[in-house]
mmCIF file of C-alpha atoms in Angstrom:
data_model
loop_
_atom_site.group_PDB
_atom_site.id
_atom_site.type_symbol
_atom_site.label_atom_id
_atom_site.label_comp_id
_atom_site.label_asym_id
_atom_site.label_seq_id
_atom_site.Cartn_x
_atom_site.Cartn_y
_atom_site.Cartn_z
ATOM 1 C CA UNK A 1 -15.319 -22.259 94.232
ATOM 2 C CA UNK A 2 -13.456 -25.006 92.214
ATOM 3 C CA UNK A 3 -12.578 -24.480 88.648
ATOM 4 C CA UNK A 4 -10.343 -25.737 86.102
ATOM 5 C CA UNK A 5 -7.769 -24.481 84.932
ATOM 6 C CA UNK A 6 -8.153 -23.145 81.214
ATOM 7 C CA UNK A 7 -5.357 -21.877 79.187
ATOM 8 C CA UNK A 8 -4.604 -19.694 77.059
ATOM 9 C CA UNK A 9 -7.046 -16.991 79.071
ATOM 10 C CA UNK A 10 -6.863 -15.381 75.130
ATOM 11 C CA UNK A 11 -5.975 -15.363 72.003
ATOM 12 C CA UNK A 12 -5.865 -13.432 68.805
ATOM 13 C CA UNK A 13 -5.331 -14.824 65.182
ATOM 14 C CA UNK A 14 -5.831 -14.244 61.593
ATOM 15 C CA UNK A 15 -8.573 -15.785 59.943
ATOM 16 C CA UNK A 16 -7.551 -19.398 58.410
ATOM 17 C CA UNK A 17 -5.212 -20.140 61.209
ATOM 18 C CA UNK A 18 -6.062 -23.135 63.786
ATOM 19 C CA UNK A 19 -6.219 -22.693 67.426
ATOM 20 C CA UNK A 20 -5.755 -24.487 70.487
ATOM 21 C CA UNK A 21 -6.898 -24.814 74.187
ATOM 22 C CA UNK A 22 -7.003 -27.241 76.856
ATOM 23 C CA UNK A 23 -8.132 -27.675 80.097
ATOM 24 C CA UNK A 24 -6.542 -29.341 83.248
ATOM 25 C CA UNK A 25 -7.951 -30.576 86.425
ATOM 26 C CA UNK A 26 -6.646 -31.760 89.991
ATOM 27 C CA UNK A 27 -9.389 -34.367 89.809
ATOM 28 C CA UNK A 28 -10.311 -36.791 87.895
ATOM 29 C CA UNK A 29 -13.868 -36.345 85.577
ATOM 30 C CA UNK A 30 -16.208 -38.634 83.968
ATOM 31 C CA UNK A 31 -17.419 -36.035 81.235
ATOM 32 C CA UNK A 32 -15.593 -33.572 79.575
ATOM 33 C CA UNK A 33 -17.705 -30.604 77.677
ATOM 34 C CA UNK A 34 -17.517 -27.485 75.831
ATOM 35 C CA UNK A 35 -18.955 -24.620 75.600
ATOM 36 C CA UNK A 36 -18.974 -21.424 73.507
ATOM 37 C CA UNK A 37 -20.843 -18.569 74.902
ATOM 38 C CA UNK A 38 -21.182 -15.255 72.845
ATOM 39 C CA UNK A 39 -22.068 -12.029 74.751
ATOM 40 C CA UNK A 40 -25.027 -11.334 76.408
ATOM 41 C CA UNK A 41 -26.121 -15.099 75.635
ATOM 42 C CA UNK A 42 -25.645 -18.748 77.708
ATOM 43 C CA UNK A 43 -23.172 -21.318 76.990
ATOM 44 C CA UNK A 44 -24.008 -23.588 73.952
ATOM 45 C CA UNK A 45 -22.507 -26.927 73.761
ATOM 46 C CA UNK A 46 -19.797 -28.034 71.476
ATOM 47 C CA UNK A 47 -18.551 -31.387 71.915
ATOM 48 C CA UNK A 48 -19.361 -33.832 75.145
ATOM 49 C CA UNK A 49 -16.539 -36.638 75.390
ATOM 50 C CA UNK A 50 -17.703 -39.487 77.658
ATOM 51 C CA UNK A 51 -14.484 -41.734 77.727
ATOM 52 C CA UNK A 52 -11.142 -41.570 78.665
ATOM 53 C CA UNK A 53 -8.841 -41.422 75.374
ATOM 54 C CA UNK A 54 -12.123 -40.344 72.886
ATOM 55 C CA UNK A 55 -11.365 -38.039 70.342
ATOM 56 C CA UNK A 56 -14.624 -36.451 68.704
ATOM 57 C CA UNK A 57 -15.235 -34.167 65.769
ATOM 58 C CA UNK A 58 -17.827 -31.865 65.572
ATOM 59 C CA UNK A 59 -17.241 -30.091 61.690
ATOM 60 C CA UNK A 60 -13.791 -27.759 62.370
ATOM 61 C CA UNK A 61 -13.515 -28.506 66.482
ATOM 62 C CA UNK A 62 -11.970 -31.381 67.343
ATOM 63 C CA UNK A 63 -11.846 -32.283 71.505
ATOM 64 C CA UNK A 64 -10.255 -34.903 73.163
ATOM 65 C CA UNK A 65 -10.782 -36.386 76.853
ATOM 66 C CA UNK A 66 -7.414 -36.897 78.438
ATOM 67 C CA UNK A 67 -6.004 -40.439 79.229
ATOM 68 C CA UNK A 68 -5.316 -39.642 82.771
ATOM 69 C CA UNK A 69 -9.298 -38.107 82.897
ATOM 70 C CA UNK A 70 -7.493 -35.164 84.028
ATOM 71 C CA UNK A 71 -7.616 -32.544 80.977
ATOM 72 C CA UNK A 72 -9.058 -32.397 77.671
ATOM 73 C CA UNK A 73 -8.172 -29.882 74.788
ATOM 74 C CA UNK A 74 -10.145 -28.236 71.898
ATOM 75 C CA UNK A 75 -8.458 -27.877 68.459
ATOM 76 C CA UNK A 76 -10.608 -25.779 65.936
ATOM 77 C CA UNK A 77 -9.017 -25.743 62.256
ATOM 78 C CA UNK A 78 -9.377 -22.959 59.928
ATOM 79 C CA UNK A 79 -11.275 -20.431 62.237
ATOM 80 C CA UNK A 80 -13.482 -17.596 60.802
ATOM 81 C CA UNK A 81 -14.762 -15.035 62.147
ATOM 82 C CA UNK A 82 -17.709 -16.293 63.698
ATOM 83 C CA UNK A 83 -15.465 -18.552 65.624
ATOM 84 C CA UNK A 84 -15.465 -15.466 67.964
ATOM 85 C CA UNK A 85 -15.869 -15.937 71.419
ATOM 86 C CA UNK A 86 -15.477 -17.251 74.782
ATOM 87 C CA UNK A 87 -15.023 -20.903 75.307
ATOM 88 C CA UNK A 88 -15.051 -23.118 78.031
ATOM 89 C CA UNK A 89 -14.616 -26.487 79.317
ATOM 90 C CA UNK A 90 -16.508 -28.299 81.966
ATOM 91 C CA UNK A 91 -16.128 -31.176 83.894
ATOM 92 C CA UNK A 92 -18.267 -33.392 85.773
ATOM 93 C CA UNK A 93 -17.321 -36.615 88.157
ATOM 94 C CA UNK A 94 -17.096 -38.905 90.846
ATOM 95 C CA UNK A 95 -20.457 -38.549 92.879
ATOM 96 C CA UNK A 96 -21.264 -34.689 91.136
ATOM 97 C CA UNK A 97 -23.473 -35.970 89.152
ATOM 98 C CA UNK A 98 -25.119 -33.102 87.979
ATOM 99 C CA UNK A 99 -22.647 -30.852 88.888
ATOM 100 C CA UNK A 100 -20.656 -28.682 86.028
ATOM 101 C CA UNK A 101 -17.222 -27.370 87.014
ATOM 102 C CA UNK A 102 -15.810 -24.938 84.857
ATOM 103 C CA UNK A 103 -12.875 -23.380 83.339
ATOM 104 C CA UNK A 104 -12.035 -19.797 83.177
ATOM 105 C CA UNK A 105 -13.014 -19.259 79.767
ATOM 106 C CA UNK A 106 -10.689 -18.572 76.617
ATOM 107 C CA UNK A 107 -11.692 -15.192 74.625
ATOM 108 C CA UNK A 108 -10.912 -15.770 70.767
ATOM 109 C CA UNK A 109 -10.631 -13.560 68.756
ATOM 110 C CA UNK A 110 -10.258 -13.767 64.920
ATOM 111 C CA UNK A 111 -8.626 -11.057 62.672
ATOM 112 C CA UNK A 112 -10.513 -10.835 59.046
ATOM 113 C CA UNK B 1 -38.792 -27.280 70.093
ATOM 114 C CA UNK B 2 -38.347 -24.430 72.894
ATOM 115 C CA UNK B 3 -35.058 -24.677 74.487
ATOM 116 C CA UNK B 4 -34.605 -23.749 77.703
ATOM 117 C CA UNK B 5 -36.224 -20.311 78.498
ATOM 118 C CA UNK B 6 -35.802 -18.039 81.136
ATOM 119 C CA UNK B 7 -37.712 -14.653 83.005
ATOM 120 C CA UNK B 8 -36.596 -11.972 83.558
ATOM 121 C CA UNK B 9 -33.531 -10.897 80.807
ATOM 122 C CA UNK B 10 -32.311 -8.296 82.982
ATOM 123 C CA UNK B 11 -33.129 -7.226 86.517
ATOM 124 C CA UNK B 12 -32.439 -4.448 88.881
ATOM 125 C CA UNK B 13 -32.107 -4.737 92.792
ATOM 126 C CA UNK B 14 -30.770 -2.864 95.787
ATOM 127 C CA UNK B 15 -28.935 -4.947 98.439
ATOM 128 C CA UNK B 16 -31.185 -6.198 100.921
ATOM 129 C CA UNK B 17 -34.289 -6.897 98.859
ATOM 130 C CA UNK B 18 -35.247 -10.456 97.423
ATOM 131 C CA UNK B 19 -35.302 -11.818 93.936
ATOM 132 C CA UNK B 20 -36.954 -14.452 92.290
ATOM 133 C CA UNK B 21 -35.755 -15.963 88.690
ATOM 134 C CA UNK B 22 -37.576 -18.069 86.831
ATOM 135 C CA UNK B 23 -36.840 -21.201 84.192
ATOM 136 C CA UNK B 24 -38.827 -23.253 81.904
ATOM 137 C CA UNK B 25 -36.673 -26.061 80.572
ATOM 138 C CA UNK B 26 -36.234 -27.659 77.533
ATOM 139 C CA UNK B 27 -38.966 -29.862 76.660
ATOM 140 C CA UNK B 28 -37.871 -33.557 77.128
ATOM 141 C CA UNK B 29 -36.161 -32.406 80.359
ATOM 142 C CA UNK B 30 -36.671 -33.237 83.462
ATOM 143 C CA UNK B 31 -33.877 -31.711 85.454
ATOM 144 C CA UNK B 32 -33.104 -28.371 86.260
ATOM 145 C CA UNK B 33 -29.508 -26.588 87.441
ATOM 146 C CA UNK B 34 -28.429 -23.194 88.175
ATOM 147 C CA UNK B 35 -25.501 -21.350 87.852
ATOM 148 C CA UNK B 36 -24.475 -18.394 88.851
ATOM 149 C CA UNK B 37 -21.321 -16.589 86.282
ATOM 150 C CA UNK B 38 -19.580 -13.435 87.770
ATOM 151 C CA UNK B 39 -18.288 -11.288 85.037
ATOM 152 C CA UNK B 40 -14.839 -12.750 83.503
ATOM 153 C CA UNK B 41 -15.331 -15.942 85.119
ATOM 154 C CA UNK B 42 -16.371 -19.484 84.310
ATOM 155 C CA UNK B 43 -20.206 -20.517 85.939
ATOM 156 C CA UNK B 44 -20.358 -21.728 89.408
ATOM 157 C CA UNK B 45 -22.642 -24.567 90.040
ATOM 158 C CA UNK B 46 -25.572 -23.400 92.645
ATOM 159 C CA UNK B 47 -27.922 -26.165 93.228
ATOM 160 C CA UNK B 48 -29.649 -28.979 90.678
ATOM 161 C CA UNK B 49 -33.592 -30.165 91.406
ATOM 162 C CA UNK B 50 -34.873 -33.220 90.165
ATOM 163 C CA UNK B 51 -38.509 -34.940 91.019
ATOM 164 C CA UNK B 52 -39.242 -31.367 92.752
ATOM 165 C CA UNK B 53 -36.009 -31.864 95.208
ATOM 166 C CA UNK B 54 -33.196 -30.197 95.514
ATOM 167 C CA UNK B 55 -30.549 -33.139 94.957
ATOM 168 C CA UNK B 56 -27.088 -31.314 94.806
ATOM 169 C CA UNK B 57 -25.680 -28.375 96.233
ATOM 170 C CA UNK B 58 -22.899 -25.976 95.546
ATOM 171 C CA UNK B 59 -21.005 -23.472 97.619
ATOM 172 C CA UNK B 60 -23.444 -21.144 98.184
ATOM 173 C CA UNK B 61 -25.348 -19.687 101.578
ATOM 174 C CA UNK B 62 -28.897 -20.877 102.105
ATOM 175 C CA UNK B 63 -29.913 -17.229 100.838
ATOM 176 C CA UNK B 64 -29.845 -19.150 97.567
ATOM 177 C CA UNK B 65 -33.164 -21.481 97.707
ATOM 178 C CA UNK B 66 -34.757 -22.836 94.756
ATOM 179 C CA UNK B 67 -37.974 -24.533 93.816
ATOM 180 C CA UNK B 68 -39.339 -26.711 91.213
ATOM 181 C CA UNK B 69 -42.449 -27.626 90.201
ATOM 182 C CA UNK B 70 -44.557 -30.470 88.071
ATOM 183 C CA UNK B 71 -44.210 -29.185 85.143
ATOM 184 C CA UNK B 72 -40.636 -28.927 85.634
ATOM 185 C CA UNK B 73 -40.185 -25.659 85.710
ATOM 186 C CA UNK B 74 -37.931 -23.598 88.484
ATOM 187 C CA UNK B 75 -37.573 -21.079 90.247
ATOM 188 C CA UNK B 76 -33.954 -19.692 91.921
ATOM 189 C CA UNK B 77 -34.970 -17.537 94.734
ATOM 190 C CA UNK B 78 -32.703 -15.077 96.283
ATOM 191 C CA UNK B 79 -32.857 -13.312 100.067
ATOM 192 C CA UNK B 80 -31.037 -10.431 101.433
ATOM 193 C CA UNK B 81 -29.120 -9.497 98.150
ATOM 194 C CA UNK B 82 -25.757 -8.342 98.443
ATOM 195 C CA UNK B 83 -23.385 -6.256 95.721
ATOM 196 C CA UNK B 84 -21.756 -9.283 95.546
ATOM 197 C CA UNK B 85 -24.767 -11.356 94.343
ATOM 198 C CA UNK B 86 -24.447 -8.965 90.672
ATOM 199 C CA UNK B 87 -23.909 -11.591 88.151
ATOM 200 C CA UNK B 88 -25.918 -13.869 85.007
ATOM 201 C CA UNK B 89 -27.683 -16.193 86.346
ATOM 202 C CA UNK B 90 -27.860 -19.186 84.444
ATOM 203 C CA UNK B 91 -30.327 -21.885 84.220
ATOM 204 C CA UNK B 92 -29.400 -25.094 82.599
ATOM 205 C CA UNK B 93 -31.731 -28.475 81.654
ATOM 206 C CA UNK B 94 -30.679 -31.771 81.416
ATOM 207 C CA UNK B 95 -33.027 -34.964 80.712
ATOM 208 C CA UNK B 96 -33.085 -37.211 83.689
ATOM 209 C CA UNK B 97 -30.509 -37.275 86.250
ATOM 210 C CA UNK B 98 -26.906 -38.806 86.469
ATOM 211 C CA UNK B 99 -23.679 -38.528 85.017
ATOM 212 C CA UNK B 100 -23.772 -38.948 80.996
ATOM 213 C CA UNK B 101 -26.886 -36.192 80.866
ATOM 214 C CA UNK B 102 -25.556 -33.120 79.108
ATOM 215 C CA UNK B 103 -27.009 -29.903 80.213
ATOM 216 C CA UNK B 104 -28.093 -27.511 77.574
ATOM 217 C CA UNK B 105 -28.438 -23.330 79.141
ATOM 218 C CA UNK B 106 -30.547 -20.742 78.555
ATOM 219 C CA UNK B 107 -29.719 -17.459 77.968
ATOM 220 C CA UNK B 108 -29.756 -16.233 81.675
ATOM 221 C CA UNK B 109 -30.792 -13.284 83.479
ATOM 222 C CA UNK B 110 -28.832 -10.294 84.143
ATOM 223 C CA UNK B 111 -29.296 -8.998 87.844
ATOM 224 C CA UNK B 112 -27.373 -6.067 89.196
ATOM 225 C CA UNK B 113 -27.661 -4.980 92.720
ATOM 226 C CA UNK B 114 -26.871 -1.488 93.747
#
């Protein structure tokens, strides 16, 4: 099926360092979300963007929905360890309505 | 407040036979979505029910049939399992239907068919 295309797959940093992923899409979306899921556990919600161009802050993640409604990225500042995980973004548009598409995940991991 | 729930946590099959999954969503939530997430991968969207109907679809066979009932709850109902059909199944609630609704999951059920 159709997914987005999430990069870095992973990534591995110190503790205190800020990280960085985006997402990027063929199509155009409505919604932008995402999701952290830790093992053996569903995705939890992060940060849902809504318009084209909004930036939103959730305490250390910051997202941001593309101008072109074709990507988004997800900055966290100053991770710790519990930042640990796998991420992903999810789109919905057009006439999906309830329809999710995902990414491929990110695994983070942080170094103590 | 219960978030969304669902039965069984794990689950063991052998191809052929049939499985039934079951979800109780969030309370305040109408909707109901499943997905199904193969191991390393992102979910895939199977089908979304809404006022007891099936209103969207993904890109799976019609071995994948769902239900839902008054009380909102679902079912995800899978014939003729294959190896294939090993993944977490993930249910996911959303109140009302339509575009700005964000979907909160569960924390899914774990089938693996041998």
């Amino acid at each position: 099926g159709q997914q987005l295309n999430q990069s870095p797959q992973s990534m591995f940093i110190q503790e205190g360092e800020d990280v960085s992923m985006n997402c990027t899409s063929s199509s155009i979306f409505n919604t932008w979300l995402w999701y952290k899921q830790d093992p053996g556990e569903g995705p939890v919600l992060l940060i849902a963007l809504y318009k084209a161009g909004e930036l939103t802050s959730n305490g250390r993640l910051t997202a941001q929905f593309g101008i072109t409604r074709k990507d988004s990225f997800l900055n966290i500042s100053a991770s710790i360890p519990s930042d640990v995980g796998i991420y992903f973004c999810a789109g919905r548009g057009g006439t999906s309505y309830g329809k999710l598409t995902f990414g491929q995940g990110t695994i983070l991991t942080v170094h103590p | 407040d219960a978030g969304v729930t669902q039965s069984p946590t794990h689950l063991i099959k052998t191809r052929g036979q049939q499985v039934t999954l079951r979800c109780s969503p969030k309370s305040g939530h109408d909707t109901v979505s499943w997905y199904q997430q193969a191991l390393g991968q992102g979910p895939q969207f199977i089908f979304q029910y809404y006022e007891e109907e099936e209103r969207q679809r993904g890109n799976f066979p019609d071995r994948f049939s769902g239900h839902q009932f008054p009380n909102y709850s679902s079912e995800l109902n899978v014939n003729a399992l294959l190896l294939g059909d090993s993944a977490l199944y993930l249910c996911a609630s959303s109140p009302g239907w339509g575009n700005q609704e964000t979907q909160y999951f569960g924390p899914g059920t774990r089938l693996l068919v041998l």
